[in-house]
Amino acid sequence: MELERLRPTVLRATFHTYELATLIAAARYLAETAPEDVPEGSLSQLTALLKDYDTQLSHLDSGAGT
């Protein structure tokens, strides 16, 4: 994995597919089985991130043949 700071609050991350798959799987597990002490705001952000990831992934998949 590589991280690059583009601006103070913006990073660009480059992952191998297995690295990203590991992070996404862990995030999905937490989102689905979150203990009660996980703040609702954090869980909402995580759920939104996973939704955005799925949207971006579907765009990649639909453009794979071009």
C-alpha atoms as a printed R data frame, in Angstrom:
   type eleno elety resid chain resno       x      y       z
1  ATOM     1    CA   MET     A     1   0.000  0.000   0.000
2  ATOM     2    CA   GLU     A     2   1.146  3.528  -0.736
3  ATOM     3    CA   LEU     A     3  -0.255  6.794   0.599
4  ATOM     4    CA   GLU     A     4   0.286 10.183  -0.974
5  ATOM     5    CA   ARG     A     5  -0.814 13.487   0.576
6  ATOM     6    CA   LEU     A     6  -2.435 15.667  -2.082
7  ATOM     7    CA   ARG     A     7  -3.695 18.366   0.299
8  ATOM     8    CA   PRO     A     8  -3.798 18.594   4.093
9  ATOM     9    CA   THR     A     9  -7.094 16.676   4.277
10 ATOM    10    CA   VAL     A    10  -6.881 14.648   1.050
11 ATOM    11    CA   LEU     A    11  -4.877 11.450   0.603
12 ATOM    12    CA   ARG     A    12  -4.480  9.197  -2.414
13 ATOM    13    CA   ALA     A    13  -4.101  5.511  -1.593
14 ATOM    14    CA   THR     A    14  -2.808  2.824  -3.932
15 ATOM    15    CA   PHE     A    15  -3.629 -0.757  -2.930
16 ATOM    16    CA   HIS     A    16  -3.142 -4.225  -4.281
17 ATOM    17    CA   THR     A    17  -6.576 -5.769  -4.763
18 ATOM    18    CA   TYR     A    18  -6.082 -8.194  -1.872
19 ATOM    19    CA   GLU     A    19  -5.186 -5.334   0.493
20 ATOM    20    CA   LEU     A    20  -8.307 -3.398  -0.384
21 ATOM    21    CA   ALA     A    21 -10.441 -6.545  -0.238
22 ATOM    22    CA   THR     A    22  -9.167 -7.183   3.294
23 ATOM    23    CA   LEU     A    23 -10.054 -3.667   4.441
24 ATOM    24    CA   ILE     A    24 -13.494 -3.757   2.817
25 ATOM    25    CA   ALA     A    25 -14.288 -7.177   4.287
26 ATOM    26    CA   ALA     A    26 -13.356 -5.951   7.764
27 ATOM    27    CA   ALA     A    27 -15.446 -2.795   7.296
28 ATOM    28    CA   ARG     A    28 -18.464 -4.833   6.141
29 ATOM    29    CA   TYR     A    29 -18.102 -7.165   9.111
30 ATOM    30    CA   LEU     A    30 -18.022 -4.243  11.516
31 ATOM    31    CA   ALA     A    31 -20.957 -2.516   9.822
32 ATOM    32    CA   GLU     A    32 -23.047 -5.683  10.045
33 ATOM    33    CA   THR     A    33 -22.070 -6.800  13.559
34 ATOM    34    CA   ALA     A    34 -21.167 -3.553  15.291
35 ATOM    35    CA   PRO     A    35 -21.213 -3.723  19.077
36 ATOM    36    CA   GLU     A    36 -23.442 -1.236  20.843
37 ATOM    37    CA   ASP     A    37 -20.488  0.899  21.939
38 ATOM    38    CA   VAL     A    38 -19.667  1.897  18.340
39 ATOM    39    CA   PRO     A    39 -20.942  5.477  17.956
40 ATOM    40    CA   GLU     A    40 -23.874  5.813  15.560
41 ATOM    41    CA   GLY     A    41 -22.103  8.592  13.664
42 ATOM    42    CA   SER     A    42 -19.096  6.370  13.024
43 ATOM    43    CA   LEU     A    43 -21.308  3.523  11.881
44 ATOM    44    CA   SER     A    44 -23.174  5.871   9.524
45 ATOM    45    CA   GLN     A    45 -19.890  7.089   8.022
46 ATOM    46    CA   LEU     A    46 -18.709  3.516   7.566
47 ATOM    47    CA   THR     A    47 -21.987  2.505   5.909
48 ATOM    48    CA   ALA     A    48 -21.778  5.517   3.572
49 ATOM    49    CA   LEU     A    49 -18.168  4.668   2.699
50 ATOM    50    CA   LEU     A    50 -19.152  1.099   1.820
51 ATOM    51    CA   LYS     A    51 -22.035  2.347  -0.331
52 ATOM    52    CA   ASP     A    52 -19.660  4.715  -2.163
53 ATOM    53    CA   TYR     A    53 -17.174  1.874  -2.629
54 ATOM    54    CA   ASP     A    54 -19.872 -0.366  -4.125
55 ATOM    55    CA   THR     A    55 -20.947  2.434  -6.479
56 ATOM    56    CA   GLN     A    56 -17.383  3.057  -7.650
57 ATOM    57    CA   LEU     A    57 -16.751 -0.661  -8.057
58 ATOM    58    CA   SER     A    58 -19.847 -1.051 -10.241
59 ATOM    59    CA   HIS     A    59 -18.537  1.760 -12.469
60 ATOM    60    CA   LEU     A    60 -15.213 -0.066 -12.810
61 ATOM    61    CA   ASP     A    61 -16.979 -3.340 -13.613
62 ATOM    62    CA   SER     A    62 -19.231 -1.736 -16.235
63 ATOM    63    CA   GLY     A    63 -16.239 -0.175 -17.965
64 ATOM    64    CA   ALA     A    64 -14.062 -3.284 -17.903
65 ATOM    65    CA   GLY     A    65 -14.741 -4.173 -21.534
66 ATOM    66    CA   THR     A    66 -13.868 -0.770 -22.982
